[in-house]
Amino acid sequence: MSNDNMQFDLKIWKQEDGDSQGAFQEYHMEGVSEDMSFLEMLDLLNEKLIKNGDEPVEFDYDCREGICGACSLVVNGIAHGPKEETPVCELYMREFEDGQEIVIEPWRAAAFPVIKDLVVDRSAFDRIMAAGGYISTKTGSAPEANTIAVDKEDADKAFDYATCIGCGACVAACPNSSASLFTGAKISHLSLLPQGKHERKERAVRMVEQMEKEGFGDCSNHAECEAVCPVGISISAIARMRKEYMRAVTES
Amino acid sequence: MSLASNVPEGDLKEKWTKRLNDINLVAPNNKRLYNVIVVGTGLAGASAAASLAELGYNVQSFCIQDSARRAHSIAAQGGINAAKNYPNDGDTIWRLFYDTIKGGDYRSRESNVYRLAEISNEIIDQAVAQGVPFAREYGGLLANRSFGGAQVSRTFYARGQTGQQLLLGAYQAFMKEIDSGKIDYYPRHEMLDLVVHNGKARGIVTRDLVSGEIRRHTADAVLLCTGGYGNAYYLSTNAKNSNVTAAWRCHKRGAYFANPCYVQIHPTCIPQSGDYQSKLTLMSESLRNDGRVWVPKDKNDERHPNDIPEEERDYYLERKYPSFGNLVPRDVASRNAKYVTDEGRGVGETGKAVYLDFADAIERRGRDYIEEKYGNLFEMYHKITDENPYERPMRIFPAVHYTMGGLWVDYNLMSNIPGLFVLGEANFSDHGGNRLGASALMQGLADGYFVIPYTLGDYLGGEDLDQVEGNEEAFEEAENYAQEHIDKLLNVEGDKTVVEFHQELGKIMWDKVGISRDEEGLKEAIKEIQELRDEFWERVRVPGESANYNKYLEFAGRVADFLELGELMAKDALHREESAGCHFREEYQTEEGEALRNDEEFSYVAAFEYQGLNGEIQHELHKENLEFEFVELKQRSYK
Amino acid sequence: MPSLVDAARSQVGRKILSGITGILLGIFIIFHLIGNLTLFGSEQAFNIYSHTLESMGIFLYLFEIGLVLVFLVHAYIGVAIWLRKRKRRPVGYEKYSSMGDPSKQTFSSRSMIFTGIILLIFTVTHVATFKYGDTQMITVDGTQMKDLKALVINTFQNPWYVIYYIVVMILLGFHLRHGAWSAFTSLTMKGGTKTSAVVYTVGTIFAVLMAVGFLFIPLYIYATGGTGALIAS
Ligand SMILES: Cc1cc2nc3c(=O)[nH]c(=O)nc-3n(C[C@H](O)[C@H](O)[C@H](O)COP(=O)(O)OP(=O)(O)OC[C@H]3O[C@@H](n4cnc5c(N)ncnc54)[C@H](O)[C@@H]3O)c2cc1C
Ligand code: HEM
Ligand code: HEM
Ligand code: SF4
Ligand code: F3S
Ligand code: FES
């Protein structure tokens, strides 16, 4: 039988909106099953709060199966919590000790302002993508799909980088709040494919510039980002980004 | 009244070309004079917005999530079909068309399905050009795999993340148009109403989910790409924010809702583990290739599965369907799982699961083979359930997955409200009574990339649209209505939460409008839903305020709509006195227990017109008769 | 495309420059250590070595100017990155921990600015002590030169100096531990879990060698009162 009555002391960041000061609030939770996901535990907390006439805790999520990248909680100091290659929506309460204190905070970065409680604004990521994170094709003008063969190895590597779910944990965990892993992942994905090679210089330069404009920090090679990335994007993405950028500025 | 589907005359294979030859065009430099609203950024919405912006239209795009990239399409796993015939196994456009029509149990429109098959190949070309990293062979060419309901390998895939990669491709094209200034982008905005002015769709009302502000947006046409309504069941494989609100509010403004009762229930999902469960996770159907489905022969057998001897196990699919065995289609597998658990022979703590056992396959082919083939699925299962599927059988159970029904559209994807187009899972168009695997992605992208750019031009080029400013009465009225609805929700101040109501609705829907239905149950369901709806408006407690980020307020609005839609689904299921595809009425089955269609009486699309809510939903049924000129109707059998 | 100047100011450019200057400093350190180890060579080896350097005249000046520039550029970038990083996360975490492997976040990586600034201060005081310190002139094989060896040995009779040096050399080790890995990663533009582990280990060994090498000098001199077996006189 699984344990259905775990207890936790939660310490959660509450903030009315972007302009207000926030503070931690403490909640005692009982009746938590070890088979609950972390987010279901928070759902349960909210059900209790609402019934009591209190304000629920706001947090972001959608798919709850690790693919949309919406969930974004720092759990006990680690973005997405303690289980490796696991976003917080796939984290289960059995990973915690009964009776433990759990501190829950939003992603912290100037480029990700808090909207409410644990919800942050990650639109900076969209703007980095808009600055070149694409291959220009006109609908309807694409050549037959098999006209250009792609080495399986390149295709597989490109895929590994392409699996980034855009969650922002890399930024949240990076001591410098750098978005290099996210940006590098897209630059790497596209530069590995023959279709993406034509725009590679401009893409690298514009995306790097945009990343800076959005207020993300420098990369100091801490590699914390790789460790928390729920899909295990390697920091080789950052290396490739640097290479693409240097190539763009040195080759004319 | 019969509905005009606006399908071109002539041979099936000529219809789409013919339409393309005949449509009105908008001159290139005039396109910038038109404003188009696209609601939703899934495969359908993102591809449509990107293509239209590229053509020069001014696009306004809306989605609920904080980024277009998170639309629910991101979660699709298995793949996308196309009739490329790369494996040289005899695939053709006709065959893809035929499989889709047959898979839909002859309840879809021939002309639409044929066009879908025709366009399928172009989608793959487009995606590859965008950099979608599909799986490849060692020679560098694209790889294919096979999927249910087809005898050819025509499914393109990107590991188990095909939807993600296709959506990111479309999202990137979309981002490019944002950069070029052709798309105004409104993430974290929810559409709350459609504005119909002078009989045409001319705008929408939205709520800014961060500030709570209600806003009006004007346009010359509105494209609804808002996905399916599987969350009416509370638990489903859909994302938490998937909803019917946009479609339902359009319905209330006059758009017909077609075939609401056609809901696909996927047999291989990870079962519910407790009442707190918030969603269900799909496990690829491919598992049934090697896993054997069974339950104990005796009720309430609480032994560890490995301790139950062979002769006390019931491999019920193999027993009942000796030739297809564990590989019967989705609906048959789901229904039988329900039967055995209803008998009390379900397994696991909740009794709502059956075993999917790989012990034989592991013994026969080795653990490495299984790991190579299903490693990531096994890992996912292990992560969620904390049980090791290499050592004990998986527990699986069916879950609501996809909704074939949706707003009614004609061949041009326009609803019965001029200027309101509906794309992707939100429309009813191509899958009839049942959707084949890997064809929803195909349809969403076909609609967005290759149909709407032409048919929208046809509409705009052929209409004389007056200028709207956003201060017309229709806008005023819609905005007020949206605000009142929100205030009403906040003012009930009852004692039950939104989630409790949603769970209760989900239970009614699952038990009585689910895998199999009967007259008595449906009648009960209708009554219970009506009562629950009344209770909702008396007892719901929505916390917080409207002028701030408020997730539970969003949910409250959506649940209110599901509480109305649910009734319509039940009514549709009740009126359709036949079994077809996923709609299985206990009263209408063959001797072998298969779905028994009644082509004489029910070979039509049921399109409901909303006529008010007065304790119960008032509606008028319009029928679009389905003519099968090119295929012959047959009875399915999987014995 | 941005000009090279703009590129050098970009996030990527900064890292490349920081890496290049860091490596140059690292190379200087290697040679400096080798030179310093001549203290343990023949009686006058160290003095001859220093004198040879000094007699390079203009070249030494050029070298020194270069070295100062490298120091300044490296320090400037380091400080700039650190200042920027503070602005990038105005509200910190209540609780923050590292996920552990494959993270390379350590005391080393987090204290680069601290160890760096100490190194800068140290270098100024260090140059004042040894380059501009009081020395006797001696004659070796007919050439007049400074008796730097005596200065070094005398200096390290003072236990405070020795402690100061030992502490700084340990900090140097920490700086180099993350620095070596980081510079390699930035400059080769290579990464990946397997190569990273190798590079990191090699970098750590290098850092330890440097720290121990430098640390050995004051420690040995102090411990043996300047008359140890290794010191020829
Ligand atoms: C787990 C899973 C696996 C699947 N696997 C496959 C597969 O392998 N192959 C396949 O072909 N199909 C698969 N499907 C089905 C397929 O993914 C969907 O049918 C398809 O992606 C729907 O795309 P869409 O563009 O119509 O809508 P969605 O992707 O659902 O997008 C809906 C959009 O509308 C927006 N929206 C909704 N309501 C509002 C509102 N009121 N206001 C503003 N915006 C709104 C949302 O924000 C979102 O952007 C799968 C589905 C699931 C659940
Ligand atoms: C002998 C002296 C020094 C050596 C050998 C040295 C070496 C290095 C090396 C190799 C790096 C890695 C380069 C990179 O990847 O960016 C580095 C980084 C760094 N150095 Fe130094 N350094 C020295 C002095 C200094 C000084 C004087 C300072 C500052 C005042 C300093 C501050 C930094 C900082 C902050 C970084 C980290 C840069 C980042 O976060 O990306 N260093 N150093
Ligand atoms: C125990 C360790 C060390 C000893 C014994 C030592 C000794 C010396 C001596 C004797 C000189 C004077 C050389 C001359 O005037 O020609 C000198 C110069 C110098 N040392 Fe060191 N040093 C040590 C460590 C370091 C370290 C760790 C650094 C760097 C951070 C460093 C940086 C310098 C610099 C920059 C000069 C000036 C070089 C020049 O102007 O040419 N030293 N050192
Ligand atoms: S790189 Fe990893 S951590 Fe960063 S956004 Fe992508 S998935 Fe999230
Ligand atoms: S943690 Fe930060 S410093 Fe670089 S390697 Fe990752 S972005
Ligand atoms: S909720 Fe989608 S990844 Fe966590």
Tab-separated table of C-alpha atoms in Angstrom, chain B residues 311-605:
chain	number	residue	atom	x	y	z
B	311	GLU	CA	-5.078	-20.671	-16.074
B	312	GLU	CA	-6.628	-18.087	-13.775
B	313	ARG	CA	-6.029	-15.259	-16.225
B	314	ASP	CA	-8.463	-14.114	-18.864
B	315	TYR	CA	-6.780	-12.816	-22.012
B	316	TYR	CA	-10.134	-11.473	-23.046
B	317	LEU	CA	-9.161	-9.784	-26.309
B	318	GLU	CA	-7.422	-12.889	-27.583
B	319	ARG	CA	-10.389	-14.947	-26.452
B	320	LYS	CA	-13.054	-12.778	-28.092
B	321	TYR	CA	-11.195	-11.695	-31.219
B	322	PRO	CA	-8.986	-14.615	-32.147
B	323	SER	CA	-7.723	-13.133	-35.408
B	324	PHE	CA	-6.952	-9.539	-34.325
B	325	GLY	CA	-6.335	-10.356	-30.680
B	326	ASN	CA	-4.638	-7.540	-28.801
B	327	LEU	CA	-4.565	-5.434	-31.962
B	328	VAL	CA	-8.259	-4.705	-32.320
B	329	PRO	CA	-9.041	-1.034	-33.082
B	330	ARG	CA	-9.059	1.576	-30.328
B	331	ASP	CA	-12.798	1.637	-29.760
B	332	VAL	CA	-13.103	-2.157	-29.461
B	333	ALA	CA	-10.182	-2.412	-27.056
B	334	SER	CA	-11.536	0.403	-24.899
B	335	ARG	CA	-15.019	-0.981	-24.733
B	336	ASN	CA	-13.848	-4.406	-23.653
B	337	ALA	CA	-11.671	-2.967	-20.915
B	338	LYS	CA	-14.736	-1.241	-19.587
B	339	TYR	CA	-16.758	-4.443	-19.677
B	340	VAL	CA	-14.278	-6.454	-17.631
B	341	THR	CA	-13.773	-3.730	-15.047
B	342	ASP	CA	-17.527	-3.216	-14.766
B	343	GLU	CA	-17.712	-6.909	-13.951
B	344	GLY	CA	-15.438	-6.233	-10.998
B	345	ARG	CA	-12.412	-7.900	-12.513
B	346	GLY	CA	-10.379	-4.724	-12.829
B	347	VAL	CA	-6.963	-4.550	-11.198
B	348	GLY	CA	-4.951	-2.097	-9.137
B	349	GLU	CA	-6.027	-0.142	-6.095
B	350	THR	CA	-8.957	1.526	-7.837
B	351	GLY	CA	-10.057	-1.570	-9.760
B	352	LYS	CA	-10.132	0.601	-12.856
B	353	ALA	CA	-7.365	-0.962	-14.905
B	354	VAL	CA	-6.385	-4.034	-16.867
B	355	TYR	CA	-2.963	-5.581	-17.269
B	356	LEU	CA	-0.782	-5.137	-20.311
B	357	ASP	CA	1.754	-7.873	-19.882
B	358	PHE	CA	5.153	-8.001	-21.572
B	359	ALA	CA	6.437	-11.102	-19.788
B	360	ASP	CA	5.936	-13.320	-22.847
B	361	ALA	CA	7.509	-10.825	-25.203
B	362	ILE	CA	10.481	-10.363	-22.896
B	363	GLU	CA	10.941	-14.095	-22.638
B	364	ARG	CA	10.597	-14.647	-26.369
B	365	ARG	CA	12.587	-11.690	-27.730
B	366	GLY	CA	14.690	-10.611	-24.798
B	367	ARG	CA	14.612	-7.582	-22.615
B	368	ASP	CA	16.913	-5.652	-24.944
B	369	TYR	CA	14.460	-5.861	-27.785
B	370	ILE	CA	11.661	-4.492	-25.623
B	371	GLU	CA	13.911	-1.806	-24.217
B	372	GLU	CA	15.025	-0.710	-27.652
B	373	LYS	CA	11.471	-0.497	-28.877
B	374	TYR	CA	9.595	0.922	-25.902
B	375	GLY	CA	12.330	2.075	-23.524
B	376	ASN	CA	11.075	5.631	-23.132
B	377	LEU	CA	7.470	4.538	-22.599
B	378	PHE	CA	8.520	2.059	-19.948
B	379	GLU	CA	10.515	4.776	-18.249
B	380	MET	CA	7.593	7.171	-18.330
B	381	TYR	CA	5.355	4.500	-16.854
B	382	HIS	CA	7.881	3.772	-14.154
B	383	LYS	CA	8.221	7.463	-13.307
B	384	ILE	CA	4.497	7.971	-12.942
B	385	THR	CA	3.451	4.755	-11.216
B	386	ASP	CA	6.659	3.799	-9.433
B	387	GLU	CA	6.198	0.261	-10.782
B	388	ASN	CA	8.751	-1.400	-13.002
B	389	PRO	CA	6.975	-2.681	-16.107
B	390	TYR	CA	9.838	-5.032	-16.912
B	391	GLU	CA	9.037	-6.880	-13.723
B	392	ARG	CA	5.308	-6.657	-13.349
B	393	PRO	CA	2.613	-6.094	-15.945
B	394	MET	CA	1.653	-2.532	-16.736
B	395	ARG	CA	-1.758	-1.343	-15.702
B	396	ILE	CA	-3.634	0.460	-18.428
B	397	PHE	CA	-7.078	1.907	-18.872
B	398	PRO	CA	-8.912	3.804	-21.578
B	399	ALA	CA	-9.076	7.584	-21.466
B	400	VAL	CA	-10.846	10.279	-23.416
B	401	HIS	CA	-8.480	11.440	-26.089
B	402	TYR	CA	-9.932	13.210	-29.095
B	403	THR	CA	-13.213	14.744	-30.168
B	404	MET	CA	-14.309	14.172	-33.730
B	405	GLY	CA	-17.291	16.462	-33.301
B	406	GLY	CA	-16.995	20.224	-33.431
B	407	LEU	CA	-18.388	23.267	-35.134
B	408	TRP	CA	-19.983	22.517	-38.459
B	409	VAL	CA	-18.081	23.787	-41.512
B	410	ASP	CA	-18.589	23.603	-45.232
B	411	TYR	CA	-16.016	22.450	-47.762
B	412	ASN	CA	-14.285	25.829	-47.453
B	413	LEU	CA	-14.032	25.359	-43.658
B	414	MET	CA	-16.510	28.167	-43.103
B	415	SER	CA	-19.201	27.709	-40.488
B	416	ASN	CA	-22.772	28.668	-41.145
B	417	ILE	CA	-21.905	32.169	-39.881
B	418	PRO	CA	-20.268	33.959	-42.832
B	419	GLY	CA	-16.734	34.982	-41.966
B	420	LEU	CA	-16.328	32.462	-39.142
B	421	PHE	CA	-13.956	29.697	-40.203
B	422	VAL	CA	-13.124	26.713	-38.031
B	423	LEU	CA	-9.912	24.694	-38.354
B	424	GLY	CA	-8.248	21.693	-36.731
B	425	GLU	CA	-9.823	19.646	-33.966
B	426	ALA	CA	-12.337	22.425	-33.317
B	427	ASN	CA	-14.269	21.612	-36.491
B	428	PHE	CA	-16.101	18.369	-37.170
B	429	SER	CA	-14.869	17.874	-40.650
B	430	ASP	CA	-12.696	14.948	-41.577
B	431	HIS	CA	-12.797	12.056	-39.150
B	432	GLY	CA	-16.432	11.009	-39.027
B	433	GLY	CA	-17.227	8.697	-36.134
B	434	ASN	CA	-13.651	7.771	-35.332
B	435	ARG	CA	-10.217	9.188	-36.063
B	436	LEU	CA	-7.317	7.053	-37.172
B	437	GLY	CA	-3.982	7.484	-35.447
B	438	ALA	CA	-1.654	10.116	-36.916
B	439	SER	CA	-4.371	11.886	-38.851
B	440	ALA	CA	-5.221	14.786	-36.532
B	441	LEU	CA	-1.842	16.383	-37.025
B	442	MET	CA	-2.305	15.930	-40.736
B	443	GLN	CA	-5.706	17.583	-40.663
B	444	GLY	CA	-4.647	20.539	-38.507
B	445	LEU	CA	-1.777	21.381	-40.795
B	446	ALA	CA	-3.740	20.752	-43.982
B	447	ASP	CA	-6.398	23.180	-42.800
B	448	GLY	CA	-3.906	25.837	-41.768
B	449	TYR	CA	-1.260	25.676	-44.457
B	450	PHE	CA	-3.101	24.522	-47.518
B	451	VAL	CA	-6.830	25.099	-47.321
B	452	ILE	CA	-7.536	28.320	-45.476
B	453	PRO	CA	-5.117	30.546	-47.428
B	454	TYR	CA	-7.258	29.924	-50.500
B	455	THR	CA	-10.751	29.646	-49.089
B	456	LEU	CA	-10.356	32.712	-46.895
B	457	GLY	CA	-9.321	34.707	-49.956
B	458	ASP	CA	-12.374	33.373	-51.724
B	459	TYR	CA	-14.605	34.727	-48.967
B	460	LEU	CA	-12.896	38.093	-48.594
B	461	GLY	CA	-12.609	38.600	-52.326
B	462	GLY	CA	-16.275	37.845	-52.830
B	463	GLU	CA	-17.807	39.849	-49.993
B	464	ASP	CA	-18.554	43.484	-49.663
B	465	LEU	CA	-17.550	44.095	-46.085
B	466	ASP	CA	-18.339	47.396	-44.448
B	467	GLN	CA	-15.920	49.046	-42.063
B	468	VAL	CA	-16.302	48.153	-38.379
B	469	GLU	CA	-14.841	50.271	-35.606
B	470	GLY	CA	-15.568	48.188	-32.552
B	471	ASN	CA	-18.172	50.585	-31.165
B	472	GLU	CA	-21.105	49.018	-32.993
B	473	GLU	CA	-23.926	47.644	-30.919
B	474	ALA	CA	-22.902	44.032	-31.458
B	475	PHE	CA	-19.491	44.727	-29.934
B	476	GLU	CA	-20.994	46.625	-27.057
B	477	GLU	CA	-23.389	43.838	-26.344
B	478	ALA	CA	-20.772	41.079	-26.546
B	479	GLU	CA	-18.408	42.890	-24.249
B	480	ASN	CA	-21.090	43.545	-21.683
B	481	TYR	CA	-22.188	39.961	-21.851
B	482	ALA	CA	-18.655	38.720	-21.226
B	483	GLN	CA	-18.234	40.998	-18.237
B	484	GLU	CA	-21.614	40.053	-16.802
B	485	HIS	CA	-20.827	36.386	-17.145
B	486	ILE	CA	-17.632	36.867	-15.156
B	487	ASP	CA	-19.308	38.946	-12.493
B	488	LYS	CA	-22.005	36.356	-12.185
B	489	LEU	CA	-19.432	33.639	-11.619
B	490	LEU	CA	-17.657	35.651	-8.960
B	491	ASN	CA	-20.857	36.629	-7.222
B	492	VAL	CA	-22.247	33.184	-6.505
B	493	GLU	CA	-19.829	32.838	-3.582
B	494	GLY	CA	-21.017	29.352	-2.776
B	495	ASP	CA	-19.298	26.513	-0.984
B	496	LYS	CA	-18.205	24.107	-3.734
B	497	THR	CA	-15.126	24.485	-5.859
B	498	VAL	CA	-14.984	24.631	-9.623
B	499	VAL	CA	-12.929	21.453	-9.648
B	500	GLU	CA	-15.556	19.574	-7.674
B	501	PHE	CA	-18.186	20.474	-10.236
B	502	HIS	CA	-15.896	19.548	-13.076
B	503	GLN	CA	-15.148	16.183	-11.482
B	504	GLU	CA	-18.830	15.477	-10.983
B	505	LEU	CA	-19.623	16.380	-14.555
B	506	GLY	CA	-16.735	14.215	-15.700
B	507	LYS	CA	-18.095	11.253	-13.798
B	508	ILE	CA	-21.551	11.576	-15.324
B	509	MET	CA	-20.046	11.920	-18.782
B	510	TRP	CA	-17.694	8.981	-18.346
B	511	ASP	CA	-20.293	6.650	-16.869
B	512	LYS	CA	-23.171	7.516	-19.144
B	513	VAL	CA	-21.878	9.301	-22.238
B	514	GLY	CA	-18.599	7.406	-22.413
B	515	ILE	CA	-17.269	4.283	-24.050
B	516	SER	CA	-20.700	2.789	-24.472
B	517	ARG	CA	-24.063	4.396	-24.022
B	518	ASP	CA	-27.691	3.341	-23.747
B	519	GLU	CA	-30.965	5.155	-23.811
B	520	GLU	CA	-31.642	4.947	-20.115
B	521	GLY	CA	-28.206	6.128	-19.133
B	522	LEU	CA	-28.286	9.003	-21.576
B	523	LYS	CA	-31.622	10.199	-20.288
B	524	GLU	CA	-30.303	10.067	-16.761
B	525	ALA	CA	-27.195	11.892	-17.810
B	526	ILE	CA	-29.193	14.711	-19.360
B	527	LYS	CA	-31.162	15.155	-16.181
B	528	GLU	CA	-28.149	14.933	-13.935
B	529	ILE	CA	-26.218	17.446	-15.998
B	530	GLN	CA	-29.104	19.880	-15.861
B	531	GLU	CA	-29.268	19.524	-12.105
B	532	LEU	CA	-25.552	19.882	-11.733
B	533	ARG	CA	-25.652	23.018	-13.860
B	534	ASP	CA	-28.307	24.550	-11.661
B	535	GLU	CA	-26.336	23.619	-8.598
B	536	PHE	CA	-23.239	25.167	-10.130
B	537	TRP	CA	-24.889	28.544	-10.421
B	538	GLU	CA	-26.039	28.347	-6.831
B	539	ARG	CA	-23.076	26.875	-5.071
B	540	VAL	CA	-19.882	27.483	-6.977
B	541	ARG	CA	-17.138	29.376	-5.234
B	542	VAL	CA	-14.774	31.276	-7.495
B	543	PRO	CA	-11.950	32.854	-5.523
B	544	GLY	CA	-10.194	36.141	-6.228
B	545	GLU	CA	-11.219	38.952	-8.490
B	546	SER	CA	-11.624	39.591	-12.181
B	547	ALA	CA	-8.989	42.314	-12.534
B	548	ASN	CA	-6.007	40.065	-11.906
B	549	TYR	CA	-4.492	36.775	-12.937
B	550	ASN	CA	-7.059	34.244	-11.775
B	551	LYS	CA	-6.802	30.669	-13.004
B	552	TYR	CA	-9.858	29.460	-11.118
B	553	LEU	CA	-11.959	32.158	-12.723
B	554	GLU	CA	-10.792	30.949	-16.143
B	555	PHE	CA	-11.704	27.401	-15.182
B	556	ALA	CA	-15.070	28.450	-13.852
B	557	GLY	CA	-16.000	29.932	-17.227
B	558	ARG	CA	-14.869	26.788	-18.998
B	559	VAL	CA	-16.673	24.435	-16.650
B	560	ALA	CA	-19.839	26.489	-17.069
B	561	ASP	CA	-19.581	25.864	-20.805
B	562	PHE	CA	-18.821	22.161	-20.398
B	563	LEU	CA	-21.930	21.907	-18.239
B	564	GLU	CA	-23.948	23.055	-21.246
B	565	LEU	CA	-22.024	21.160	-23.898
B	566	GLY	CA	-22.297	17.932	-21.876
B	567	GLU	CA	-26.041	18.037	-22.203
B	568	LEU	CA	-25.836	18.535	-25.941
B	569	MET	CA	-23.412	15.619	-26.245
B	570	ALA	CA	-25.818	13.379	-24.387
B	571	LYS	CA	-28.729	14.554	-26.480
B	572	ASP	CA	-26.844	13.897	-29.686
B	573	ALA	CA	-25.890	10.429	-28.450
B	574	LEU	CA	-29.491	9.784	-27.510
B	575	HIS	CA	-30.885	10.856	-30.835
B	576	ARG	CA	-28.359	8.863	-32.873
B	577	GLU	CA	-30.052	5.495	-32.657
B	578	GLU	CA	-27.240	3.512	-34.154
B	579	SER	CA	-23.663	2.707	-33.289
B	580	ALA	CA	-21.002	4.299	-35.463
B	581	GLY	CA	-17.293	4.529	-34.829
B	582	CYS	CA	-16.744	5.630	-31.282
B	583	HIS	CA	-20.404	6.182	-30.648
B	584	PHE	CA	-21.481	2.805	-29.310
B	585	ARG	CA	-25.064	2.347	-28.310
B	586	GLU	CA	-25.623	-0.874	-26.380
B	587	GLU	CA	-28.942	-1.324	-28.152
B	588	TYR	CA	-27.357	-1.303	-31.592
B	589	GLN	CA	-24.735	-3.963	-31.979
B	590	THR	CA	-24.186	-6.923	-34.227
B	591	GLU	CA	-24.382	-10.429	-32.884
B	592	GLU	CA	-20.646	-10.295	-32.543
B	593	GLY	CA	-20.912	-7.250	-30.343
B	594	GLU	CA	-19.716	-4.805	-32.985
B	595	ALA	CA	-21.028	-1.346	-33.737
B	596	LEU	CA	-24.135	-1.611	-35.898
B	597	ARG	CA	-24.654	1.343	-38.160
B	598	ASN	CA	-27.987	2.351	-39.545
B	599	ASP	CA	-27.047	3.910	-42.856
B	600	GLU	CA	-30.634	4.260	-43.951
B	601	GLU	CA	-31.546	6.674	-41.218
B	602	PHE	CA	-28.390	8.096	-39.798
B	603	SER	CA	-26.023	8.669	-42.642
B	604	TYR	CA	-25.901	12.360	-41.862
B	605	VAL	CA	-24.002	14.959	-39.935
